[in-house]
Every structure is written in C-alpha cells, then in structure tokens.
Amino acid sequence: MSLAHTAAEYMLSDALLPDRRGPHLKGLRLELPLDRIVKFVAVGSPLLLMSLAFAQEFSSGSPISCFSPSNFSVQQAAYVDSSCWDSLVHHEQDGPGQNKMKSLWPHKALPYSLLALALLMYLPVLLWQYAAVPALSSDLLFIISELDKSYNRSIRLVQHMLKIRQKSSDPYVFWDELEKARKERYFEFPLLERYLACKQRSHSLVATYLLRNSLLLLFTSATYLYLGHFHLDIFFQEEFSCSIKTGLLSDETHVPNLITCRLTLLSVFQIVSLSSIAIYTILVPVIIYNLTRLCRWDKRLLSVYEMLPAFDLLSRKMLGCPINDLNVILLFLRANVSELISFSWLSVLCVLKETTTQKHNIDTVVDFMTLLAGLEPSKPKQFTHPACDEHP
C-alpha cells in the first residue's frame, strides 16, 4: 500500500506545473493570426506597390514623353515634358469650338495615394493597440495564471487527500467526507469563475474588435470607390493632348495649340490598380469571417478546461448572446494556448477520461477526481472493497 501511495505521490509531483513568472508574459499574442495577416497585407501591400511605382519612375526617367515639334530645341522639348507633367490635363474637342478638359492627376498622385491608403489601413491597428491591448493583456495574464494555478491547486488537493486517506483508519469516514465535500462544492475556486462571468456582461473589447474590422471594411469600400471613380476613367488612356500655350507662350504663333504626350508608366499604373483591387477583394472575406467568429462560442478550449470547476459552471451559462468580451478573450486564449502549460496536461486527461470504462466514477465538476486519471481504477476498489466486507 505504501509503495502505491509513493508512486502516486511521485506521479502527482511530476504533474505539478512549474511556477513561471515574468519571462513567459512577454510572449503573449495580442492579435489573432488572421488579424495579423490582414494587417500585414492591408498595410504592407500599398507600401510595396508604392515602392514599385517610385522605383519604376526613377529607373525610367520622365514619366511622360511628349512629341514636340521638330523645330523645338532639346531645352524646349524638356520644357514641354515638364509643363505637361505639371498640368497633366487632357484637352479634346467636344464639338465645334468647344474644348473639353480631363484631369489625369491620379497618375501623378499614385505613389502618394498608396502611402495614404497604407496609413488609412493602419488606423484600425492603432485603435486596437491603444484601446484594447492594455485591457486584453491584463485579462489574459490573469486568466492564464489562474488556469494554471487552478490546475496546480487540484493536484495539490489530490496530494493532500491521498495523505489523509493513508492516515485514516476508517475508509468510510474518509469517503463520506469526500462525497460531502463534492456535494458542497468545496473543491471549486470561485474567483476565476466570477471573473469570467463578469466578462460576459462586459462589451468594451468586443466593441473595439467590431469597430476595428468595420473600419477595415469601410476603408476597403472607400478604396473601391476611389479606384472606380478616378482610375477607371483613365485606365486605358495612354496618350493625351497637352496645351502649353499659356502665360508668355499664349501669343506665340509657332507653338501648336495641342501637343500629344504619351504616359510611359501606364503599365505600372494598371498593375497597381489591378493589384489593389485583387488584394482587397481577397481580404474582404477574411475580415467578414473575423466578424462572424464573434457570433458563436469557441468551445474548443472550454471542452478541455471543463475539467476545472470554474469552466464547468461557465459552460452552463453560455446560452446567451456570444457577442461579449468573454468570447473575445476565449479567442485570444486559443491563440495563446502555448502559454497555457496546463492545457497539454488537461488534453491528455480528457482523452483518458473518454477512454476509461468507469465513467460513472468521474465527476467533471470536482477537478481533481478527473485530473488524476491514473488513480481511477484503484479509487472504486478502495471505496467498494470495505463495503463488500461489511455486507457479505
């Protein structure tokens, strides 16, 4: 008997989690994996396309090439290119004596519009960092710490009960007291349970998360409107007619009214426009999926931690609307499951609980009865063997 108890004590000592303080707190993920992908793509792709536009402009020289008259000198031709690029207005005849003008300024503003788009897409990230991350970090640190402590308390409680059982001369008194403690719920730790129940009535985190993704959808829609209104109209226009008869040249008779110019970087403009549409079209379903995750409970983590008392009570309360801070916290706990040392132990115990043939002896409310899966076969024998002697 003493050998069995010694082996059980060694096993329980090995099951205790190390007390980690400080270093592991720096590894918390305060952004969900999909949110991080959306951030990198939504902010990084405009910056990458802006670099492409600037690199092409620097390597190709002048962004336009005007067909100046043959009697123009090199300096005059350069002036025509510079003047037409500065104005970037297309002149066309719209009837007899009527001159219609169309601005081509999106070509000139392309790199800067991409920079503005990147800054705009970064605003929801800043909102999340300053409005939600401090509170979320505090919640996660406390909950992760309490989950691991709750697991350790359960193991230490089992160690204590084993010592009492070994010293007890009357097994009936021991198991009567044990059953009474289970019915009175002495083994439950209400601090974490009440804290999580409080988070079910809080909506600050979920409101910030909804606002972040809603802003991303709004800015994406604004990008579509900008590209459709300003880029589509000039998407295929490679040449335009430029007028340089302004100022001192307005009375010069040898200067033609209109000069044809060609946009040498039209292909870059088209690639950037199409790439932006394609990238943000792909991101829209991802953002919508992030929003829809708030409409249902993520019970994968709870299915494991239901072996702890607080989560057993919590599962019975998850009948209301899932759009609250608790659901957001559960999503981030799932993303930070590597920080939960107790998760791997409880996952193993869940498997053992499902495969055991004596499920009626496992109480999921009292955590130590289920955590100590290795003692399940011997526990019923210790409880029933004296009863057989008393009632032959």
XYZ file of C-alpha atoms in Angstrom:
392
model
C 0.000 0.000 0.000
C 2.796 2.404 0.878
C 4.529 1.622 -2.429
C 1.363 2.512 -4.346
C 0.975 5.752 -2.433
C 4.642 6.595 -3.004
C 4.233 6.036 -6.735
C 1.091 8.178 -6.733
C 2.911 10.974 -4.884
C 5.758 10.886 -7.396
C 3.289 10.989 -10.252
C 1.418 13.933 -8.732
C 4.668 15.773 -8.064
C 5.607 15.371 -11.716
C 2.167 16.626 -12.740
C 2.633 19.924 -10.901
C 3.352 22.822 -13.221
C 6.468 24.951 -12.708
C 5.860 28.402 -11.311
C 6.694 30.730 -14.203
C 6.681 34.417 -13.544
C 7.868 37.219 -15.765
C 9.569 35.854 -18.893
C 6.594 33.971 -20.350
C 4.391 37.048 -20.071
C 6.270 38.733 -22.909
C 5.219 36.099 -25.416
C 1.507 36.862 -25.374
C -0.113 37.199 -28.782
C -2.364 40.244 -28.622
C -3.505 39.861 -32.221
C -5.304 36.883 -33.679
C -3.441 35.105 -36.500
C -5.942 36.145 -39.169
C -5.953 39.729 -37.887
C -2.189 39.815 -38.161
C -2.334 38.537 -41.732
C -4.941 41.175 -42.603
C -2.768 43.877 -41.033
C 0.363 42.888 -42.920
C -1.436 42.574 -46.251
C -3.655 45.654 -45.916
C -0.795 47.892 -44.795
C 2.148 46.212 -46.492
C 0.754 45.805 -49.999
C 0.230 49.576 -50.634
C 3.765 50.242 -49.358
C 5.135 47.540 -51.653
C 3.232 48.915 -54.643
C 4.379 52.432 -53.759
C 7.975 51.226 -53.802
C 7.344 49.669 -57.193
C 5.922 52.924 -58.549
C 8.809 55.008 -57.237
C 11.421 52.518 -58.454
C 9.903 52.433 -61.934
C 9.727 56.225 -62.041
C 13.363 56.621 -61.010
C 14.597 53.964 -63.425
C 12.579 55.180 -66.411
C 13.298 58.872 -66.020
C 10.491 61.137 -67.190
C 7.024 59.635 -66.610
C 5.752 61.104 -69.903
C 7.142 61.537 -73.385
C 5.741 64.403 -75.453
C 6.024 64.604 -79.249
C 7.327 68.143 -79.552
C 7.560 69.852 -82.969
C 10.756 69.182 -84.883
C 11.831 72.805 -84.704
C 11.962 72.658 -80.897
C 15.367 72.507 -79.262
C 16.290 69.988 -76.606
C 15.640 72.526 -73.869
C 12.250 73.394 -75.343
C 11.305 69.714 -75.575
C 12.299 69.238 -71.944
C 10.170 72.245 -71.015
C 7.204 70.735 -72.844
C 7.599 67.462 -70.916
C 7.881 69.292 -67.606
C 4.952 71.619 -68.315
C 2.646 68.839 -69.463
C 3.539 66.666 -66.471
C 2.843 69.558 -64.117
C -0.569 70.262 -65.641
C -1.446 66.676 -66.631
C -4.666 67.746 -68.314
C -6.084 66.126 -71.432
C -7.653 68.528 -73.969
C -10.088 67.222 -76.525
C -12.564 68.737 -78.916
C -16.140 68.314 -77.768
C -17.912 69.880 -80.694
C -17.154 72.907 -82.868
C -15.240 75.499 -80.928
C -15.641 73.643 -77.633
C -12.662 72.327 -75.732
C -13.187 69.656 -73.089
C -10.552 69.085 -70.405
C -9.982 65.969 -68.343
C -7.513 65.829 -65.483
C -5.111 62.912 -65.279
C -3.870 63.747 -61.802
C -4.239 60.157 -60.419
C -1.092 59.257 -62.397
C 0.883 61.915 -60.548
C -0.708 61.130 -57.178
C -0.309 57.343 -57.474
C 2.599 56.825 -55.009
C 1.174 59.291 -52.517
C -2.311 57.794 -52.699
C -0.774 54.400 -51.916
C 1.012 55.902 -48.921
C -2.247 57.474 -47.747
C -4.001 54.121 -48.192
C -1.367 52.354 -46.064
C -1.724 54.963 -43.314
C -5.502 54.695 -43.507
C -5.390 50.911 -43.168
C -3.082 51.249 -40.177
C -5.574 53.361 -38.230
C -7.674 50.313 -37.106
C -4.463 48.678 -35.892
C -3.617 51.759 -33.823
C -7.154 51.791 -32.468
C -6.771 48.198 -31.300
C -3.315 48.795 -29.846
C -4.329 51.757 -27.721
C -7.970 50.984 -26.929
C -7.981 47.211 -26.378
C -4.476 45.778 -25.956
C -3.798 47.105 -22.406
C -7.055 45.676 -21.011
C -6.766 42.479 -23.053
C -3.193 41.898 -21.899
C -4.226 42.288 -18.271
C -7.166 39.906 -18.703
C -5.089 37.256 -20.441
C -2.290 37.381 -17.868
C -4.731 36.966 -15.014
C -6.792 34.192 -16.644
C -3.759 32.218 -17.833
C -2.210 32.493 -14.397
C -5.429 31.426 -12.666
C -5.987 28.481 -15.006
C -2.541 27.112 -14.307
C -2.897 27.836 -10.594
C -6.287 26.135 -10.536
C -4.731 23.071 -12.120
C -1.910 23.094 -9.551
C -4.356 23.557 -6.683
C -6.221 20.498 -7.888
C -3.072 18.407 -7.954
C -2.020 19.616 -4.502
C -5.511 18.873 -3.226
C -5.212 15.316 -4.524
C -1.841 15.005 -2.786
C -3.417 16.205 0.438
C -6.371 13.831 0.122
C -4.053 10.893 -0.528
C -2.117 11.680 2.653
C -5.346 11.899 4.646
C -6.563 8.618 3.136
C -3.317 6.910 4.039
C -3.528 8.120 7.639
C -7.240 7.443 8.005
C -8.080 4.293 9.926
C -11.717 4.246 8.800
C -12.110 4.469 4.985
C -15.866 5.014 5.345
C -15.361 8.285 7.213
C -12.892 9.450 4.588
C -15.141 8.738 1.598
C -18.199 10.162 3.386
C -16.331 13.380 3.981
C -15.131 13.327 0.399
C -18.637 12.930 -1.005
C -19.893 15.663 1.294
C -17.156 17.996 0.076
C -18.099 17.240 -3.523
C -21.775 17.984 -2.914
C -20.986 21.197 -1.051
C -18.593 22.192 -3.864
C -15.679 22.772 -1.509
C -13.214 21.967 -4.269
C -14.266 24.794 -6.548
C -12.396 28.089 -6.852
C -14.921 30.882 -7.414
C -12.525 33.757 -8.201
C -11.884 32.798 -11.819
C -15.475 31.710 -12.326
C -16.858 35.047 -11.140
C -14.296 36.981 -13.142
C -15.261 35.172 -16.348
C -18.951 35.628 -15.579
C -18.252 39.336 -15.185
C -16.644 39.382 -18.628
C -19.884 38.022 -20.079
C -21.512 41.311 -19.091
C -18.706 43.463 -20.486
C -18.588 44.694 -24.100
C -15.604 47.028 -24.382
C -13.251 44.542 -26.050
C -15.832 43.200 -28.462
C -16.911 46.748 -29.384
C -13.312 47.688 -30.187
C -12.837 44.497 -32.190
C -16.030 45.115 -34.154
C -15.016 48.721 -34.774
C -11.581 47.647 -35.981
C -12.933 45.251 -38.575
C -15.773 47.580 -39.535
C -13.261 50.346 -40.225
C -11.268 47.956 -42.390
C -14.391 47.188 -44.421
C -15.218 50.900 -44.644
C -11.735 51.845 -45.824
C -11.761 48.960 -48.300
C -15.063 50.232 -49.712
C -13.562 53.728 -49.955
C -10.624 52.238 -51.866
C -13.015 50.597 -54.329
C -14.836 53.914 -54.815
C -11.572 55.775 -55.361
C -10.249 53.267 -57.871
C -13.563 53.031 -59.676
C -14.174 56.779 -59.881
C -10.689 58.113 -60.594
C -8.695 55.216 -62.054
C -11.258 53.505 -64.255
C -11.870 56.558 -66.414
C -8.187 56.889 -67.353
C -7.214 53.226 -67.032
C -6.636 52.653 -70.763
C -5.617 56.186 -71.793
C -2.002 56.038 -72.822
C -1.854 59.296 -74.775
C -3.272 62.744 -74.070
C -3.240 66.156 -75.708
C -1.435 68.820 -73.750
C -1.679 72.590 -74.197
C 1.386 74.719 -73.435
C 0.094 77.986 -74.867
C -0.217 79.638 -71.505
C 1.485 82.602 -69.967
C 4.239 84.032 -72.182
C 3.637 81.397 -74.880
C -0.042 82.185 -75.337
C 0.641 84.637 -78.222
C 3.376 82.603 -79.907
C 2.182 81.561 -83.345
C 4.874 78.922 -83.906
C 3.729 76.982 -80.866
C 0.970 74.466 -81.698
C -2.254 74.530 -79.738
C -2.006 70.917 -78.586
C 0.916 68.551 -78.235
C 0.465 64.804 -77.978
C 2.109 63.154 -74.991
C 2.408 59.507 -74.000
C 2.337 58.142 -70.458
C 5.384 55.883 -70.193
C 4.324 54.454 -66.808
C 0.796 53.453 -67.771
C 1.601 49.757 -67.276
C 2.711 50.451 -63.696
C -0.487 52.400 -63.099
C -2.569 49.493 -64.396
C -0.649 46.888 -62.388
C -1.031 48.898 -59.188
C -4.756 49.428 -59.748
C -5.495 45.787 -60.534
C -3.281 44.532 -57.714
C -5.016 46.782 -55.190
C -8.446 45.571 -56.270
C -7.374 41.925 -56.173
C -5.659 42.185 -52.772
C -8.525 43.920 -51.002
C -11.086 41.684 -52.664
C -9.309 38.715 -51.098
C -9.161 40.449 -47.723
C -12.881 41.215 -47.547
C -13.986 37.574 -46.912
C -11.278 37.218 -44.277
C -12.466 40.340 -42.453
C -16.076 39.170 -42.641
C -15.034 35.767 -41.275
C -13.320 37.507 -38.349
C -16.590 39.278 -37.593
C -18.681 36.108 -37.849
C -16.500 34.337 -35.274
C -17.977 36.637 -32.655
C -21.446 35.253 -33.392
C -20.656 31.805 -31.992
C -18.854 30.492 -28.947
C -15.440 28.920 -29.352
C -15.873 25.817 -27.175
C -12.710 24.010 -28.209
C -10.730 25.419 -25.316
C -13.638 25.066 -22.917
C -14.079 21.417 -23.786
C -10.652 20.798 -22.259
C -10.906 23.190 -19.314
C -14.342 21.927 -18.332
C -12.383 19.532 -16.161
C -11.690 22.510 -13.905
C -14.586 23.630 -11.694
C -14.931 27.193 -12.959
C -15.317 26.170 -16.548
C -17.946 23.607 -15.725
C -20.143 26.362 -14.383
C -19.263 28.560 -17.295
C -20.427 26.055 -19.877
C -23.912 26.117 -18.388
C -24.020 29.903 -18.656
C -23.086 30.056 -22.343
C -26.662 30.214 -23.554
C -26.936 33.941 -24.203
C -25.616 36.156 -26.937
C -21.933 35.371 -27.590
C -21.120 38.963 -28.571
C -19.316 39.956 -25.374
C -15.798 40.326 -24.039
C -15.644 36.734 -22.833
C -15.903 35.381 -26.364
C -13.076 37.668 -27.482
C -10.956 36.505 -24.548
C -11.621 32.868 -25.435
C -10.419 33.516 -28.988
C -7.194 35.010 -27.668
C -6.750 32.218 -25.130
C -6.959 29.798 -28.019
C -4.325 31.830 -29.889
C -2.113 31.796 -26.752
C -2.610 28.140 -25.950
C 1.171 27.664 -25.959
C 1.315 29.888 -22.867
C -1.140 27.613 -21.050
C 1.092 24.902 -19.603
C -1.894 23.136 -18.101
C -3.569 22.761 -21.491
C -1.416 19.831 -22.626
C -1.924 18.001 -19.325
C -5.670 18.519 -19.400
C -5.843 17.451 -23.050
C -4.256 14.140 -22.132
C -6.589 13.727 -19.171
C -9.584 14.436 -21.399
C -8.525 11.611 -23.690
C -8.085 9.281 -20.709
C -11.476 10.341 -19.388
C -13.158 9.458 -22.672
C -11.433 6.080 -22.953
C -11.967 4.887 -19.388
C -14.545 2.165 -18.847
C -15.660 3.550 -15.466
C -17.060 6.949 -16.468
C -19.608 6.874 -13.646
C -16.730 7.305 -11.189
C -15.529 10.538 -12.874
C -17.046 13.813 -11.701
C -16.262 16.655 -14.078
C -17.260 19.278 -11.508
C -14.612 18.270 -8.989
C -11.437 18.700 -10.955
C -9.059 16.536 -9.013
C -11.326 13.479 -9.479
C -10.854 13.800 -13.216
C -7.324 15.193 -13.361
C -5.921 12.194 -11.564
C -6.848 9.749 -14.321
C -4.140 7.292 -13.347
C -5.852 6.566 -9.982
C -9.297 5.936 -11.466
C -9.030 2.133 -11.474
C -7.905 1.959 -7.819
C -10.322 4.525 -6.424
C -13.544 2.459 -6.803
C -11.780 -0.553 -5.303
C -10.782 1.408 -2.220
C -14.348 2.627 -1.861
C -16.218 -0.622 -2.541
C -13.925 -3.242 -1.012
C -14.804 -2.442 2.630
C -18.463 -2.356 1.724
C -18.188 -5.926 0.485
C -16.669 -6.967 3.802
C -19.457 -5.272 5.726
C -22.223 -6.895 3.709
C -21.004 -10.363 2.862
